[in-house]
Short mmCIF file of C-alpha atoms in Angstrom, two decimals:
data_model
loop_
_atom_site.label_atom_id
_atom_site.label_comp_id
_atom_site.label_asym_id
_atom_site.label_seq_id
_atom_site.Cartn_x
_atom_site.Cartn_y
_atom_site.Cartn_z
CA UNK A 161 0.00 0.00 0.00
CA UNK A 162 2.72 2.09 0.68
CA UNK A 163 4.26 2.91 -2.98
CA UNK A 164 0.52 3.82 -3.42
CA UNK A 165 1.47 7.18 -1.96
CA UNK A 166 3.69 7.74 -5.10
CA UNK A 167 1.26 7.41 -7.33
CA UNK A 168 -1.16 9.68 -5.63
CA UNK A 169 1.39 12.61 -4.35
CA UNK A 170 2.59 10.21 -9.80
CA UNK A 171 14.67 12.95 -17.99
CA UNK A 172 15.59 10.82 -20.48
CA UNK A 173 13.63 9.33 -23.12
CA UNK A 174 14.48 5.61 -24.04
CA UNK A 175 13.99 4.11 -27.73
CA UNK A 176 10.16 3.97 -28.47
CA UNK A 177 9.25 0.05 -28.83
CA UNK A 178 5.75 -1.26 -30.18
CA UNK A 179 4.36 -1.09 -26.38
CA UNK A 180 6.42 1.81 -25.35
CA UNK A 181 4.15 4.63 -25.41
CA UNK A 182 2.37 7.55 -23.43
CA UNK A 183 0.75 9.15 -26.59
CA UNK A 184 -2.09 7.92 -28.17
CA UNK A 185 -4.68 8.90 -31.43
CA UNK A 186 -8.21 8.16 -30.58
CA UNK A 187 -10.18 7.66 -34.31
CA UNK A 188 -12.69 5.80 -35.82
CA UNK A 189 -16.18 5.23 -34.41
CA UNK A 190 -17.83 8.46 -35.87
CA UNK A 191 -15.29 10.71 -34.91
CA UNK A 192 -15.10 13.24 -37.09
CA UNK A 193 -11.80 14.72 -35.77
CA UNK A 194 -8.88 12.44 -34.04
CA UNK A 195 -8.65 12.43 -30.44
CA UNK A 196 -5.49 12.31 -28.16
CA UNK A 197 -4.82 10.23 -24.64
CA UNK A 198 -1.75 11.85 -22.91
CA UNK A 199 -0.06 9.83 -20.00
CA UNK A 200 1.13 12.09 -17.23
CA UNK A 201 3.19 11.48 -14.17
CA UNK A 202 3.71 13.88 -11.24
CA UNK A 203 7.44 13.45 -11.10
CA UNK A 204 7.93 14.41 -14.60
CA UNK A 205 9.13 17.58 -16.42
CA UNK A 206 7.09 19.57 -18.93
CA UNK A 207 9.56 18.96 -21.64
CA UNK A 208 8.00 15.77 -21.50
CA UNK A 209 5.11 17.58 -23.56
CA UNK A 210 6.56 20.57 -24.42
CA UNK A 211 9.14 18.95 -26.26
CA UNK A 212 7.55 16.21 -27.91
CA UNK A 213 6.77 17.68 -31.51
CA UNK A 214 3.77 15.57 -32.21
CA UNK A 215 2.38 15.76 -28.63
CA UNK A 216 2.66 19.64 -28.92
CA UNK A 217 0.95 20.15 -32.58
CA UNK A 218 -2.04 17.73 -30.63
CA UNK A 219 -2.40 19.55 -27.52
CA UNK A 220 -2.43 23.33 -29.48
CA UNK A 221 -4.95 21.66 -32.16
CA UNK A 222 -7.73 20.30 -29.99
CA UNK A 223 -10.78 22.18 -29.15
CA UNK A 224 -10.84 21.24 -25.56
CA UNK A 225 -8.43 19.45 -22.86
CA UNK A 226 -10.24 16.94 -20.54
CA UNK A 227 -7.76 15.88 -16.96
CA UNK A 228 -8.70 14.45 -14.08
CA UNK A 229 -10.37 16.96 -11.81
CA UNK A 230 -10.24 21.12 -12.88
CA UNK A 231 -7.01 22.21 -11.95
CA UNK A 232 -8.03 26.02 -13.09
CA UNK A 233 -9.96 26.36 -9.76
CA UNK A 234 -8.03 28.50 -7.01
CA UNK A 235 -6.24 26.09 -4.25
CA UNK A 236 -8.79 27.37 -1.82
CA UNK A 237 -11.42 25.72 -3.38
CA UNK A 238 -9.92 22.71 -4.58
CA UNK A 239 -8.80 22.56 -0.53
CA UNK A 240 -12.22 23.42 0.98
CA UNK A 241 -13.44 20.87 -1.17
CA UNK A 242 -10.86 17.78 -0.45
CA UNK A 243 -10.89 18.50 3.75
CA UNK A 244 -13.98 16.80 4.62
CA UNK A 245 -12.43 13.58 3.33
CA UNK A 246 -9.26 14.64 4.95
CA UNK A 247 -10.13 14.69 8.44
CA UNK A 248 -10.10 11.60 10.43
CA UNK A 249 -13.17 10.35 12.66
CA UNK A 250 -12.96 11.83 16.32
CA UNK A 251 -11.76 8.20 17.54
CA UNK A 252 -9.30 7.81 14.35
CA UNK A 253 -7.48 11.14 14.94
CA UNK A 254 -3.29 10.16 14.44
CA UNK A 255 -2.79 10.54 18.20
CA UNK A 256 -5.86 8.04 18.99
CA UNK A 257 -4.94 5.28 16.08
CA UNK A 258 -0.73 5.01 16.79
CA UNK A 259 0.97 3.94 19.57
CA UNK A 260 2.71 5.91 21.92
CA UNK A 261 6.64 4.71 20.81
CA UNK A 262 5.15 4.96 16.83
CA UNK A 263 3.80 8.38 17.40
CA UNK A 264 6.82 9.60 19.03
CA UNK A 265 9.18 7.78 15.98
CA UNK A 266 6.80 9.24 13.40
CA UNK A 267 6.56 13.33 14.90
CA UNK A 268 10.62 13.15 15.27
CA UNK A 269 10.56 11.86 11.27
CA UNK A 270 8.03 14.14 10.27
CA UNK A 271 9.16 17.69 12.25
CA UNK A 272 13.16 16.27 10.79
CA UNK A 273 11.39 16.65 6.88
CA UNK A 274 8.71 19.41 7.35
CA UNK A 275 10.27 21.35 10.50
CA UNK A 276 6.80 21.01 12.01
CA UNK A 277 5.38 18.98 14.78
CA UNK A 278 2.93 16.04 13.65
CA UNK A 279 0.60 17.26 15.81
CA UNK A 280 -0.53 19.54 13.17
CA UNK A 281 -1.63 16.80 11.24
CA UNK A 282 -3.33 15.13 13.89
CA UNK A 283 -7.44 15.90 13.16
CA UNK A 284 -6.45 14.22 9.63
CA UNK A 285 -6.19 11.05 8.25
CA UNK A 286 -3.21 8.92 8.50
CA UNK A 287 -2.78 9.55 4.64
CA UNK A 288 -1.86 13.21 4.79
CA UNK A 289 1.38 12.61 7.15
CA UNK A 290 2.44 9.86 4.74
CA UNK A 291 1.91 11.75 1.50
CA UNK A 292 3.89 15.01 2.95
CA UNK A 293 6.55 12.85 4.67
CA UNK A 294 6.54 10.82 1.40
CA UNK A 295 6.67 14.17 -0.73
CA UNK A 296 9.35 15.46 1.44
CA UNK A 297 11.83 12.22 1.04
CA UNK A 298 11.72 12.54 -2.51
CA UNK A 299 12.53 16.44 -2.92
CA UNK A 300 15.18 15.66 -0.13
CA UNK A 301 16.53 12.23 -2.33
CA UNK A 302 15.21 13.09 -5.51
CA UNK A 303 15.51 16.77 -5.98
CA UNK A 304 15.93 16.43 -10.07
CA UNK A 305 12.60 15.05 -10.19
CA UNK A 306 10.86 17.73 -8.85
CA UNK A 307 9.05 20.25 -10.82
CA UNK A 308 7.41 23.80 -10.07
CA UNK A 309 4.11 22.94 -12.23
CA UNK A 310 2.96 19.22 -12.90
CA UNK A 311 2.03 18.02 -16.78
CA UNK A 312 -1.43 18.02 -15.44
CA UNK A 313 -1.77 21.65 -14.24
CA UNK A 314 -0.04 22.82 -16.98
CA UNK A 315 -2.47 20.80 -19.84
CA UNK A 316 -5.13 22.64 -17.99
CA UNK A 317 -3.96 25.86 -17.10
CA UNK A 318 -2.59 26.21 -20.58
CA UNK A 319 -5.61 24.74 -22.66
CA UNK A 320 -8.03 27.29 -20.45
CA UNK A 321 -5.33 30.21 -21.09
CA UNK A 322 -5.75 29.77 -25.27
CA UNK A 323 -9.26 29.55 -25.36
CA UNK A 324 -9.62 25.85 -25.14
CA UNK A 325 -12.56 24.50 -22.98
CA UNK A 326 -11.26 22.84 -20.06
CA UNK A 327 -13.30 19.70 -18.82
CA UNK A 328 -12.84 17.29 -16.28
CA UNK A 329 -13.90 13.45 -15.14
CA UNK A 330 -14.54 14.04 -11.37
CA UNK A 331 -14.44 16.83 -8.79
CA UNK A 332 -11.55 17.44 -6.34
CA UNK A 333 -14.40 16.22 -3.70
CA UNK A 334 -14.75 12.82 -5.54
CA UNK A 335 -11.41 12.33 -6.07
CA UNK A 336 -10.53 13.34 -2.43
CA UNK A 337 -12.82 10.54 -1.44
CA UNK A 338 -11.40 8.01 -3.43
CA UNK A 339 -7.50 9.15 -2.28
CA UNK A 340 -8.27 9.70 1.93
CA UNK A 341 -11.55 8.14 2.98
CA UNK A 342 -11.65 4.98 0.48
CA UNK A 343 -8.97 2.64 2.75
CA UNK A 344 -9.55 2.08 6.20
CA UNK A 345 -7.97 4.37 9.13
CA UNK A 346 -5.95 1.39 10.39
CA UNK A 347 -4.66 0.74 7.14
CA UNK A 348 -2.95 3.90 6.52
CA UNK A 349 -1.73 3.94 10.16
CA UNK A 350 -0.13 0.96 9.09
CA UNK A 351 1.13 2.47 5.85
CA UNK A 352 2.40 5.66 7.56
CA UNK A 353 4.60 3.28 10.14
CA UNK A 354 6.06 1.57 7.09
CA UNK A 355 7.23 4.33 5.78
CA UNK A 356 8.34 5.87 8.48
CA UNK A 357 10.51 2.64 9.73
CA UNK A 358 11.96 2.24 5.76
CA UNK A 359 11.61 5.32 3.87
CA UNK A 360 14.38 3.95 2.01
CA UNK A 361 12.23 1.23 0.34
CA UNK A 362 9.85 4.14 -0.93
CA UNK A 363 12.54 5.90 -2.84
CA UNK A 364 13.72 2.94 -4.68
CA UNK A 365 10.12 1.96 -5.72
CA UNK A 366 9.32 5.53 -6.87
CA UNK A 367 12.96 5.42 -8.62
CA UNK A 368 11.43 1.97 -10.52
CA UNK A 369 8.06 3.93 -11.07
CA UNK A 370 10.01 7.15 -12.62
CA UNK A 371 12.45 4.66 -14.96
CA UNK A 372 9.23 3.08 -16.04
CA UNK A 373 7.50 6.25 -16.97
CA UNK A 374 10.37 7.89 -18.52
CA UNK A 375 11.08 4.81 -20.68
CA UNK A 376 7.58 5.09 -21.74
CA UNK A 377 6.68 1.34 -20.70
CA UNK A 378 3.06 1.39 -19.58
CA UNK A 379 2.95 -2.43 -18.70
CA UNK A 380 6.15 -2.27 -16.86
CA UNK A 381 4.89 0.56 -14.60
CA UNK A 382 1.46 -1.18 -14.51
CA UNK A 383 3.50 -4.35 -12.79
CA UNK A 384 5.56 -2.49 -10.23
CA UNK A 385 1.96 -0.98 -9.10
CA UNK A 386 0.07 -4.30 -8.70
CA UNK A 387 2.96 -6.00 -7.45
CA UNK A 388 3.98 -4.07 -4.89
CA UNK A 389 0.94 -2.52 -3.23
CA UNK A 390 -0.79 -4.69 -0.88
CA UNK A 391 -4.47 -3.09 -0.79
CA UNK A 392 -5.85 -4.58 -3.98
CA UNK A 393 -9.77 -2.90 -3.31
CA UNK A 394 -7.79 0.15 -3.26
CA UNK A 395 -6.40 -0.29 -6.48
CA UNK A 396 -9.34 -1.33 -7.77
CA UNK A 397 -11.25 1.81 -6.50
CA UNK A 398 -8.41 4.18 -7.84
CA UNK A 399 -7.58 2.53 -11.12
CA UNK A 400 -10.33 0.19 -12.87
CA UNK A 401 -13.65 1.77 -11.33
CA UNK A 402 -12.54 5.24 -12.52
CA UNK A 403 -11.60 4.12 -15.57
CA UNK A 404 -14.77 2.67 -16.27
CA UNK A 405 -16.43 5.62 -15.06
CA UNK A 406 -13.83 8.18 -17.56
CA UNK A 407 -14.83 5.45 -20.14
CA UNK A 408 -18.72 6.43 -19.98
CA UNK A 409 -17.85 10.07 -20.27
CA UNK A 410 -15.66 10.09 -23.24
CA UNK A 411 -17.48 9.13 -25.83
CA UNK A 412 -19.50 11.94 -25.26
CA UNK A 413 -16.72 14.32 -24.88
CA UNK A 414 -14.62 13.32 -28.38
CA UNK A 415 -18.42 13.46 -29.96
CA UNK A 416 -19.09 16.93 -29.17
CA UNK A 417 -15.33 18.24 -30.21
CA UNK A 418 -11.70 16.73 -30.32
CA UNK A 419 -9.93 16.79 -27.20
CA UNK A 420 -6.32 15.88 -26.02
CA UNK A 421 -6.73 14.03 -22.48
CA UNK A 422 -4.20 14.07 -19.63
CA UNK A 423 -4.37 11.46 -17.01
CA UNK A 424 -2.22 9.62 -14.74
CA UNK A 425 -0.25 7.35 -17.03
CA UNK A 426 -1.62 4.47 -15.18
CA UNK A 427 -4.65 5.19 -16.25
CA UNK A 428 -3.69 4.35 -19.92
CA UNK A 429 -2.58 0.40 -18.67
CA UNK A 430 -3.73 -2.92 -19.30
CA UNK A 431 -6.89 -4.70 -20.30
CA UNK A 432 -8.83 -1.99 -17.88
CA UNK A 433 -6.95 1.03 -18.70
CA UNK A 434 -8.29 3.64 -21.34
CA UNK A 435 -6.56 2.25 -24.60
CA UNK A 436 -8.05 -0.95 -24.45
CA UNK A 437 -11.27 0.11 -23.27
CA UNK A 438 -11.64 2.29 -25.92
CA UNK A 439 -11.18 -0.53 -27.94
CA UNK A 440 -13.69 -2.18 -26.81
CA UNK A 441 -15.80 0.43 -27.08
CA UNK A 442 -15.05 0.54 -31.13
CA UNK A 443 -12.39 2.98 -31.42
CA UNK A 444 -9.24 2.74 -33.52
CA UNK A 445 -6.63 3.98 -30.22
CA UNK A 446 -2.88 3.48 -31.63
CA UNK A 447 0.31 5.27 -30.99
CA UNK A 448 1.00 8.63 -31.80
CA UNK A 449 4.56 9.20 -31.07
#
């Protein structure tokens, strides 16, 4: 469960094989103008897009960019709106669910990485602690990896900016839900104390996630994911039940206008990812690299 936290908090480019991609053309099925699916990741640079040719010419053709929830909203509101499934239960709290000698191990890793006490975390779920102390280990370990503006911010912000409409599959409430209130309390309690006792294991899984991406090998990254995260219902909930939700909404979507989507690379994998359930659903989805 733990390299979970990578994909939720997810550069050199290798040869392009037959299943090395992260850019795809949507045709076919009464479209009358090619669609695009866009694999992001949140440790990657924007050259990623910005200096892929093809991706570019794609992303400044379309009529509208489609992500994951509307990054164009203020933080504020994209804040007020994820809290509720923030904040812990009054029994659940981080002070109520660890014990005393874990508490005291996890404030003295936490205030070493964030220069605050854990006790500011506290009301929340066990989640939030182990994304920032997760997030912190990687700028701290990883500090090449870590960018000002993510690829998914920036497809939206900049789509929005040139006149592009800007939609989205969920709200920062649903996805909120899915990320903080979707695995039990003692689960993530247990998560957080992993991490905490071997944060070393959690950078070299999100160094196998990042050489994944940046090689452009979907399956590969796909593998490390299921493999190595414990909490399969979780997966589940954040991979194949959103797809299939993102799967009823984009036919409608490419119908109305061409649009270039960017989502969570993982989102693009195997038989329940967006490329093959496309598909399915009667669309010609190949490469576009």
């Amino acid at each position: 469960m733990r390299k979970t936290l990578f994909l939720i908090a997810g550069v050199l480019f290798c040869a392009f094989g037959l299943n090395a991609q992260i850019f795809y053309k949507v045709s076919g099925n009464g479209l009358e103008k090619p669609s695009y699916l866009f694999g992001t990741h949140h440790l990657a640079p924007l050259s990623v897009l910005t200096e892929n040719e093809k991706a570019m010419k794609a992303f400044k053709d379309v009529a509208a960019v489609v992500t994951e929830i509307d990054m164009t909203q203020d933080q504020l509101t994209l804040q007020s709106a994820m809290v509720p499934y923030m904040l812990a239960p009054q029994d659940s709290t981080l002070s109520k669910v660890l014990r005393p000698e874990d508490l005291a191990k996890a404030d003295s890793v936490f205030q070493s990485l964030t220069g605050l006490p854990i006790a500011t975390v506290d009301p929340y779920r066990p989640m939030l602690a182990a994304t920032n102390i997760s997030m912190m280990v990687m700028m701290k370990n990883m500090p090449e990896f870590i960018q000002n503006e993510q690829l998914d911010t920036y497809i939206c912000g900049q789509g929005a900016a040139s006149g592009k409409k800007a939609l989205a599959f969920e709200t920062a409430a649903q996805q909120a839900e899915i990320m903080f209130a979707s695995i039990p309390v003692s689960e993530q309690a247990k998560s957080l104390m992993e991490l905490v006792n071997d944060p070393q294991k959690a950078i070299e899984t999100s160094k196998k996630i990042n050489e994944a991406y940046f090689a452009h090998d979907l399956q590969k990254l796909l593998a490390i994911s299921l493999d190595e995260d414990e909490n399969p219902e979780f997966m589940k909930k954040l991979l194949d039940e959103r797809n299939a939700d993102w799967l009823r909404q984009l036919p409608e979507m490419m119908k109305d206008q061409d649009v270039f989507v960017g989502v969570g690379a993982l989102h693009l994998a195997g038989e329940q990812g967006l490329v093959e359930g496309l598909r399915r659903l009667g669309y010609t989805v190949e490469s576009a690299e």
